[in-house]
Amino acid sequence: MRIFLIFLVGTIVLVLLGGIIYFVSSGSSFNFFKKTNVSISDNSFTTVIPGKLIVLTNTPFEPMEYLDEKGNLVGFDIDLINTIGKKLGLEVTIEQKDWDLMFELVKEHKVDLAISGITATQERGKDFNFSIPYLNSGQVVIVESTNPKTILNSSDLEAKKILVQKNTTGAIVAKEAKGNVVELDEIGESAIQELVSHNADAIVIDYVVGAKFVKDHKEIKLVGSQLTDEYYGILFPLSEKRLVSAVDRVIREMKENGELDAIKKLWIE
């Protein structure tokens, strides 16, 4: 009997341990902030104003959201949320707000959501709900097109002159790579010219911004793969579940039918 009990207890422990291992290994990196348990087939949701989707964004963050020459609000996020609203049968109203105020208004549930190139993090997940990720905008390396220093990945950045924007993930990544880091107030045309003139070896920057630079400047290019994973998600009040579920369903649909890739190609690639 004692041997049987020992065997039984051991079996139970192994089963429980196996379940824990499976749960950890199979879980998405987004499970820590994905709080909605509503079935994605459930179409019942409410918005702050019935029939409307009140959206906040913060500009400028080209190519995600910014004002064009005519003063129109355009960009990747703008096309995405307008498409989502249309598929949900909602009239979309987008308001521009200060970055901190945007978070405050969403937290207080005075609006439905915010979309503004917002990185979904564990810390933010304590106070907000997020959609499933719609874009990975980790750090990337940009070099001059001929790539004279043959920089192919992060290990090649050591001792190289690297331009970054101060107080960003790019600055952290470049320093960890032991590069000769030059921190600038912003990465713009002047930084690109430094690269083209061979006065700098590389730029480390967010993928969405870097890809847009490369799209507009044939004399530079991206090399290697993304150095980090930084996923953008749509921001919702922590208590919101059904609207999140509905938006998630649309994002999945857009991923599957190619609509999301089409928006990405238009604005980024």
mmCIF file of C-alpha atoms in Angstrom:
data_model
loop_
_atom_site.group_PDB
_atom_site.id
_atom_site.type_symbol
_atom_site.label_atom_id
_atom_site.label_comp_id
_atom_site.label_asym_id
_atom_site.label_seq_id
_atom_site.Cartn_x
_atom_site.Cartn_y
_atom_site.Cartn_z
ATOM 1 C CA MET A 1 0.000 0.000 0.000
ATOM 2 C CA ARG A 2 2.822 2.409 0.903
ATOM 3 C CA ILE A 3 4.538 1.726 -2.422
ATOM 4 C CA PHE A 4 1.245 2.309 -4.242
ATOM 5 C CA LEU A 5 0.685 5.627 -2.437
ATOM 6 C CA ILE A 6 4.214 6.771 -3.241
ATOM 7 C CA PHE A 7 3.653 5.836 -6.881
ATOM 8 C CA LEU A 8 0.280 7.629 -6.935
ATOM 9 C CA VAL A 9 1.681 10.815 -5.377
ATOM 10 C CA GLY A 10 4.625 10.752 -7.763
ATOM 11 C CA THR A 11 2.311 10.381 -10.743
ATOM 12 C CA ILE A 12 0.167 13.326 -9.620
ATOM 13 C CA VAL A 13 3.259 15.514 -9.160
ATOM 14 C CA LEU A 14 4.528 14.631 -12.638
ATOM 15 C CA VAL A 15 1.151 15.400 -14.209
ATOM 16 C CA LEU A 16 0.932 18.763 -12.444
ATOM 17 C CA LEU A 17 4.524 19.605 -13.357
ATOM 18 C CA GLY A 18 3.892 18.676 -16.967
ATOM 19 C CA GLY A 19 0.829 20.904 -17.037
ATOM 20 C CA ILE A 20 2.794 23.829 -15.651
ATOM 21 C CA ILE A 21 5.580 23.326 -18.191
ATOM 22 C CA TYR A 22 3.044 23.135 -21.024
ATOM 23 C CA PHE A 23 1.271 26.287 -19.844
ATOM 24 C CA VAL A 24 4.495 28.273 -19.645
ATOM 25 C CA SER A 25 5.933 27.028 -22.926
ATOM 26 C CA SER A 26 2.727 27.393 -24.920
ATOM 27 C CA GLY A 27 1.688 30.791 -23.580
ATOM 28 C CA SER A 28 1.956 33.897 -25.730
ATOM 29 C CA SER A 29 4.296 36.663 -24.624
ATOM 30 C CA PHE A 30 1.150 38.769 -24.408
ATOM 31 C CA ASN A 31 -0.673 36.635 -21.847
ATOM 32 C CA PHE A 32 0.605 38.795 -18.997
ATOM 33 C CA PHE A 33 -1.585 41.732 -20.008
ATOM 34 C CA LYS A 34 -4.300 40.072 -22.105
ATOM 35 C CA LYS A 35 -7.102 40.119 -19.551
ATOM 36 C CA THR A 36 -10.182 39.487 -21.630
ATOM 37 C CA ASN A 37 -11.712 36.012 -21.510
ATOM 38 C CA VAL A 38 -14.658 36.850 -23.752
ATOM 39 C CA SER A 39 -15.151 34.521 -26.693
ATOM 40 C CA ILE A 40 -14.040 36.121 -29.954
ATOM 41 C CA SER A 41 -17.337 34.983 -31.469
ATOM 42 C CA ASP A 42 -19.248 37.267 -29.082
ATOM 43 C CA ASN A 43 -20.351 40.359 -31.039
ATOM 44 C CA SER A 44 -22.053 42.116 -28.135
ATOM 45 C CA PHE A 45 -20.076 45.174 -27.095
ATOM 46 C CA THR A 46 -20.778 48.753 -26.131
ATOM 47 C CA THR A 47 -18.939 52.003 -26.791
ATOM 48 C CA VAL A 48 -18.859 55.306 -24.910
ATOM 49 C CA ILE A 49 -21.224 56.787 -27.501
ATOM 50 C CA PRO A 50 -23.450 54.151 -29.137
ATOM 51 C CA GLY A 51 -22.626 53.686 -32.807
ATOM 52 C CA LYS A 52 -19.366 55.622 -32.535
ATOM 53 C CA LEU A 53 -15.769 54.661 -31.774
ATOM 54 C CA ILE A 54 -13.987 57.461 -29.910
ATOM 55 C CA VAL A 55 -10.250 57.115 -30.519
ATOM 56 C CA LEU A 56 -7.274 59.059 -29.174
ATOM 57 C CA THR A 57 -3.850 59.412 -30.774
ATOM 58 C CA ASN A 58 -0.718 61.495 -30.295
ATOM 59 C CA THR A 59 1.143 63.169 -33.147
ATOM 60 C CA PRO A 60 3.567 63.414 -34.765
ATOM 61 C CA PHE A 61 4.939 59.887 -35.012
ATOM 62 C CA GLU A 62 5.538 59.349 -38.711
ATOM 63 C CA PRO A 63 4.616 57.005 -40.353
ATOM 64 C CA MET A 64 2.160 55.830 -37.683
ATOM 65 C CA GLU A 65 0.199 59.076 -37.207
ATOM 66 C CA TYR A 66 0.961 62.600 -38.372
ATOM 67 C CA LEU A 67 -0.517 65.566 -40.241
ATOM 68 C CA ASP A 68 0.155 65.720 -43.968
ATOM 69 C CA GLU A 69 0.765 68.899 -45.993
ATOM 70 C CA LYS A 70 -2.972 69.614 -46.073
ATOM 71 C CA GLY A 71 -3.399 69.134 -42.339
ATOM 72 C CA ASN A 72 -5.096 65.746 -42.661
ATOM 73 C CA LEU A 73 -4.432 63.120 -40.009
ATOM 74 C CA VAL A 74 -2.834 60.170 -41.800
ATOM 75 C CA GLY A 75 -0.644 57.141 -41.144
ATOM 76 C CA PHE A 76 -0.541 53.414 -40.470
ATOM 77 C CA ASP A 77 -2.523 53.590 -37.223
ATOM 78 C CA ILE A 78 -5.115 55.886 -38.779
ATOM 79 C CA ASP A 79 -5.793 53.504 -41.666
ATOM 80 C CA LEU A 80 -5.867 50.547 -39.283
ATOM 81 C CA ILE A 81 -8.366 51.974 -36.808
ATOM 82 C CA ASN A 82 -10.610 53.342 -39.571
ATOM 83 C CA THR A 83 -10.705 49.870 -41.138
ATOM 84 C CA ILE A 84 -11.455 48.251 -37.775
ATOM 85 C CA GLY A 85 -14.246 50.739 -37.097
ATOM 86 C CA LYS A 86 -15.795 50.129 -40.506
ATOM 87 C CA LYS A 87 -15.734 46.358 -40.026
ATOM 88 C CA LEU A 88 -17.418 46.763 -36.639
ATOM 89 C CA GLY A 89 -20.067 49.065 -38.106
ATOM 90 C CA LEU A 90 -18.919 52.067 -36.073
ATOM 91 C CA GLU A 91 -18.345 55.707 -36.996
ATOM 92 C CA VAL A 92 -14.751 56.505 -36.056
ATOM 93 C CA THR A 93 -13.856 59.817 -34.413
ATOM 94 C CA ILE A 94 -10.137 60.421 -33.836
ATOM 95 C CA GLU A 95 -8.895 63.108 -31.455
ATOM 96 C CA GLN A 96 -5.293 64.218 -30.951
ATOM 97 C CA LYS A 97 -4.169 64.512 -27.338
ATOM 98 C CA ASP A 98 -1.016 65.008 -25.315
ATOM 99 C CA TRP A 99 0.716 61.658 -24.675
ATOM 100 C CA ASP A 100 0.106 61.547 -20.910
ATOM 101 C CA LEU A 101 -3.447 62.889 -21.182
ATOM 102 C CA MET A 102 -4.220 60.211 -23.763
ATOM 103 C CA PHE A 103 -3.411 57.476 -21.251
ATOM 104 C CA GLU A 104 -5.345 59.243 -18.499
ATOM 105 C CA LEU A 105 -8.527 59.552 -20.572
ATOM 106 C CA VAL A 106 -8.388 55.902 -21.627
ATOM 107 C CA LYS A 107 -7.803 54.805 -18.040
ATOM 108 C CA GLU A 108 -10.864 56.766 -16.910
ATOM 109 C CA HIS A 109 -12.892 55.184 -19.748
ATOM 110 C CA LYS A 110 -13.870 58.589 -21.120
ATOM 111 C CA VAL A 111 -12.991 57.309 -24.603
ATOM 112 C CA ASP A 112 -13.054 53.858 -26.173
ATOM 113 C CA LEU A 113 -9.382 53.342 -26.980
ATOM 114 C CA ALA A 114 -6.074 54.854 -28.053
ATOM 115 C CA ILE A 115 -3.839 53.913 -30.961
ATOM 116 C CA SER A 116 -0.514 55.697 -31.294
ATOM 117 C CA GLY A 117 2.368 53.303 -31.779
ATOM 118 C CA ILE A 118 1.926 52.225 -28.158
ATOM 119 C CA THR A 119 4.277 49.467 -27.050
ATOM 120 C CA ALA A 120 2.451 46.850 -25.009
ATOM 121 C CA THR A 121 4.448 46.263 -21.832
ATOM 122 C CA GLN A 122 3.918 44.321 -18.649
ATOM 123 C CA GLU A 123 3.946 47.539 -16.629
ATOM 124 C CA ARG A 124 1.218 49.134 -18.759
ATOM 125 C CA GLY A 125 -0.733 45.895 -18.557
ATOM 126 C CA LYS A 126 -1.323 46.560 -14.862
ATOM 127 C CA ASP A 127 -3.532 49.551 -15.669
ATOM 128 C CA PHE A 128 -4.790 48.884 -19.194
ATOM 129 C CA ASN A 129 -6.049 46.180 -21.483
ATOM 130 C CA PHE A 130 -4.465 45.683 -24.904
ATOM 131 C CA SER A 131 -5.509 44.222 -28.204
ATOM 132 C CA ILE A 132 -3.455 41.438 -29.685
ATOM 133 C CA PRO A 133 -0.285 42.885 -31.269
ATOM 134 C CA TYR A 134 -0.590 44.320 -34.752
ATOM 135 C CA LEU A 135 3.042 45.289 -35.405
ATOM 136 C CA ASN A 136 6.501 44.415 -34.090
ATOM 137 C CA SER A 137 8.631 47.561 -34.058
ATOM 138 C CA GLY A 138 11.814 46.421 -32.366
ATOM 139 C CA GLN A 139 15.184 48.089 -32.813
ATOM 140 C CA VAL A 140 16.932 47.789 -36.186
ATOM 141 C CA VAL A 141 20.291 48.763 -37.662
ATOM 142 C CA ILE A 142 20.584 51.149 -40.619
ATOM 143 C CA VAL A 143 23.810 51.526 -42.592
ATOM 144 C CA GLU A 144 24.944 53.283 -45.759
ATOM 145 C CA SER A 145 23.951 51.234 -48.810
ATOM 146 C CA THR A 146 27.457 50.009 -49.636
ATOM 147 C CA ASN A 147 27.907 49.042 -45.952
ATOM 148 C CA PRO A 148 31.701 49.671 -45.997
ATOM 149 C CA LYS A 149 32.192 48.336 -42.445
ATOM 150 C CA THR A 150 30.252 45.132 -43.256
ATOM 151 C CA ILE A 151 27.852 45.508 -40.349
ATOM 152 C CA LEU A 152 25.440 42.586 -40.459
ATOM 153 C CA ASN A 153 24.167 42.189 -36.897
ATOM 154 C CA SER A 154 24.505 43.539 -33.354
ATOM 155 C CA SER A 155 27.852 41.806 -32.770
ATOM 156 C CA ASP A 156 29.350 43.941 -35.538
ATOM 157 C CA LEU A 157 28.464 47.186 -33.733
ATOM 158 C CA GLU A 158 31.287 46.967 -31.202
ATOM 159 C CA ALA A 159 33.573 50.022 -31.402
ATOM 160 C CA LYS A 160 31.553 51.400 -34.335
ATOM 161 C CA LYS A 161 30.196 54.954 -34.297
ATOM 162 C CA ILE A 162 26.468 54.534 -33.746
ATOM 163 C CA LEU A 163 23.869 57.299 -33.855
ATOM 164 C CA VAL A 164 20.833 56.944 -31.576
ATOM 165 C CA GLN A 165 18.127 59.129 -30.095
ATOM 166 C CA LYS A 166 18.779 59.814 -26.433
ATOM 167 C CA ASN A 167 16.672 58.098 -23.768
ATOM 168 C CA THR A 168 15.410 55.390 -26.128
ATOM 169 C CA THR A 169 15.601 51.619 -26.363
ATOM 170 C CA GLY A 170 17.938 52.143 -29.311
ATOM 171 C CA ALA A 171 20.434 53.911 -27.060
ATOM 172 C CA ILE A 172 20.328 51.043 -24.577
ATOM 173 C CA VAL A 173 20.813 48.415 -27.291
ATOM 174 C CA ALA A 174 23.738 50.291 -28.866
ATOM 175 C CA LYS A 175 25.489 50.652 -25.513
ATOM 176 C CA GLU A 176 24.988 46.968 -24.743
ATOM 177 C CA ALA A 177 26.641 46.214 -28.094
ATOM 178 C CA LYS A 178 29.667 48.230 -26.868
ATOM 179 C CA GLY A 179 29.406 50.707 -29.697
ATOM 180 C CA ASN A 180 30.829 54.220 -29.758
ATOM 181 C CA VAL A 181 27.405 55.716 -29.108
ATOM 182 C CA VAL A 182 26.462 59.271 -30.078
ATOM 183 C CA GLU A 183 23.131 60.317 -28.543
ATOM 184 C CA LEU A 184 21.124 62.910 -30.463
ATOM 185 C CA ASP A 185 17.952 64.826 -29.614
ATOM 186 C CA GLU A 186 16.341 63.269 -32.670
ATOM 187 C CA ILE A 187 17.196 61.025 -35.586
ATOM 188 C CA GLY A 188 16.352 62.849 -38.794
ATOM 189 C CA GLU A 189 17.827 64.059 -42.058
ATOM 190 C CA SER A 190 21.058 65.282 -40.471
ATOM 191 C CA ALA A 191 21.727 61.848 -38.964
ATOM 192 C CA ILE A 192 21.102 60.186 -42.315
ATOM 193 C CA GLN A 193 23.572 62.543 -43.978
ATOM 194 C CA GLU A 194 26.175 61.669 -41.341
ATOM 195 C CA LEU A 195 25.705 58.039 -42.310
ATOM 196 C CA VAL A 196 25.844 58.670 -46.056
ATOM 197 C CA SER A 197 28.972 60.820 -45.637
ATOM 198 C CA HIS A 198 30.637 57.982 -43.676
ATOM 199 C CA ASN A 199 30.895 60.190 -40.584
ATOM 200 C CA ALA A 200 28.969 57.493 -38.716
ATOM 201 C CA ASP A 201 28.818 53.735 -39.159
ATOM 202 C CA ALA A 202 25.239 52.924 -38.195
ATOM 203 C CA ILE A 203 21.947 54.154 -36.780
ATOM 204 C CA VAL A 204 19.943 52.083 -34.285
ATOM 205 C CA ILE A 205 16.271 53.030 -34.283
ATOM 206 C CA ASP A 206 12.677 51.724 -34.084
ATOM 207 C CA TYR A 207 11.740 49.543 -37.051
ATOM 208 C CA VAL A 208 8.770 51.636 -38.202
ATOM 209 C CA VAL A 209 10.817 54.835 -38.304
ATOM 210 C CA GLY A 210 13.886 53.153 -39.766
ATOM 211 C CA ALA A 211 11.925 51.377 -42.488
ATOM 212 C CA LYS A 212 10.307 54.677 -43.500
ATOM 213 C CA PHE A 213 13.753 56.314 -43.699
ATOM 214 C CA VAL A 214 14.995 53.497 -45.933
ATOM 215 C CA LYS A 215 11.886 53.729 -48.099
ATOM 216 C CA ASP A 216 12.529 57.446 -48.658
ATOM 217 C CA HIS A 217 16.346 57.279 -48.972
ATOM 218 C CA LYS A 218 17.843 54.788 -51.412
ATOM 219 C CA GLU A 219 21.364 55.508 -50.149
ATOM 220 C CA ILE A 220 20.735 53.684 -46.855
ATOM 221 C CA LYS A 221 19.468 50.204 -45.978
ATOM 222 C CA LEU A 222 18.433 47.928 -43.120
ATOM 223 C CA VAL A 223 20.739 45.053 -42.173
ATOM 224 C CA GLY A 224 20.209 41.949 -40.092
ATOM 225 C CA SER A 225 17.081 41.158 -38.110
ATOM 226 C CA GLN A 226 15.382 43.182 -35.390
ATOM 227 C CA LEU A 227 17.498 43.417 -32.259
ATOM 228 C CA THR A 228 14.489 43.526 -29.931
ATOM 229 C CA ASP A 229 10.792 42.679 -29.946
ATOM 230 C CA GLU A 230 8.566 45.671 -29.185
ATOM 231 C CA TYR A 231 4.949 44.976 -30.016
ATOM 232 C CA TYR A 232 2.385 47.670 -30.714
ATOM 233 C CA GLY A 233 -1.116 47.114 -29.367
ATOM 234 C CA ILE A 234 -4.329 49.134 -29.186
ATOM 235 C CA LEU A 235 -4.876 50.541 -25.689
ATOM 236 C CA PHE A 236 -8.170 50.007 -23.816
ATOM 237 C CA PRO A 237 -9.461 50.650 -20.293
ATOM 238 C CA LEU A 238 -8.551 47.801 -17.967
ATOM 239 C CA SER A 239 -12.204 46.847 -17.457
ATOM 240 C CA GLU A 240 -12.988 46.678 -21.185
ATOM 241 C CA LYS A 241 -13.377 43.129 -22.493
ATOM 242 C CA ARG A 242 -16.024 42.753 -25.174
ATOM 243 C CA LEU A 243 -14.808 45.591 -27.389
ATOM 244 C CA VAL A 244 -11.252 44.254 -27.069
ATOM 245 C CA SER A 245 -12.494 40.842 -28.174
ATOM 246 C CA ALA A 246 -14.256 42.337 -31.196
ATOM 247 C CA VAL A 247 -11.177 44.350 -32.198
ATOM 248 C CA ASP A 248 -8.961 41.284 -31.760
ATOM 249 C CA ARG A 249 -11.204 39.351 -34.107
ATOM 250 C CA VAL A 250 -10.885 42.044 -36.784
ATOM 251 C CA ILE A 251 -7.088 42.235 -36.417
ATOM 252 C CA ARG A 252 -6.834 38.455 -36.837
ATOM 253 C CA GLU A 253 -9.037 38.667 -39.912
ATOM 254 C CA MET A 254 -6.873 41.450 -41.379
ATOM 255 C CA LYS A 255 -3.732 39.412 -40.752
ATOM 256 C CA GLU A 256 -5.217 36.389 -42.483
ATOM 257 C CA ASN A 257 -6.646 38.165 -45.543
ATOM 258 C CA GLY A 258 -3.603 40.382 -46.156
ATOM 259 C CA GLU A 259 -5.225 43.730 -45.317
ATOM 260 C CA LEU A 260 -2.773 44.406 -42.498
ATOM 261 C CA ASP A 261 0.198 43.663 -44.753
ATOM 262 C CA ALA A 262 -1.240 46.036 -47.362
ATOM 263 C CA ILE A 263 -1.360 48.887 -44.827
ATOM 264 C CA LYS A 264 2.184 48.047 -43.725
ATOM 265 C CA LYS A 265 3.420 48.108 -47.315
ATOM 266 C CA LEU A 266 1.724 51.454 -47.949
ATOM 267 C CA TRP A 267 3.158 53.280 -44.947
ATOM 268 C CA ILE A 268 6.341 51.486 -43.924
ATOM 269 C CA GLU A 269 7.913 49.153 -46.456
#
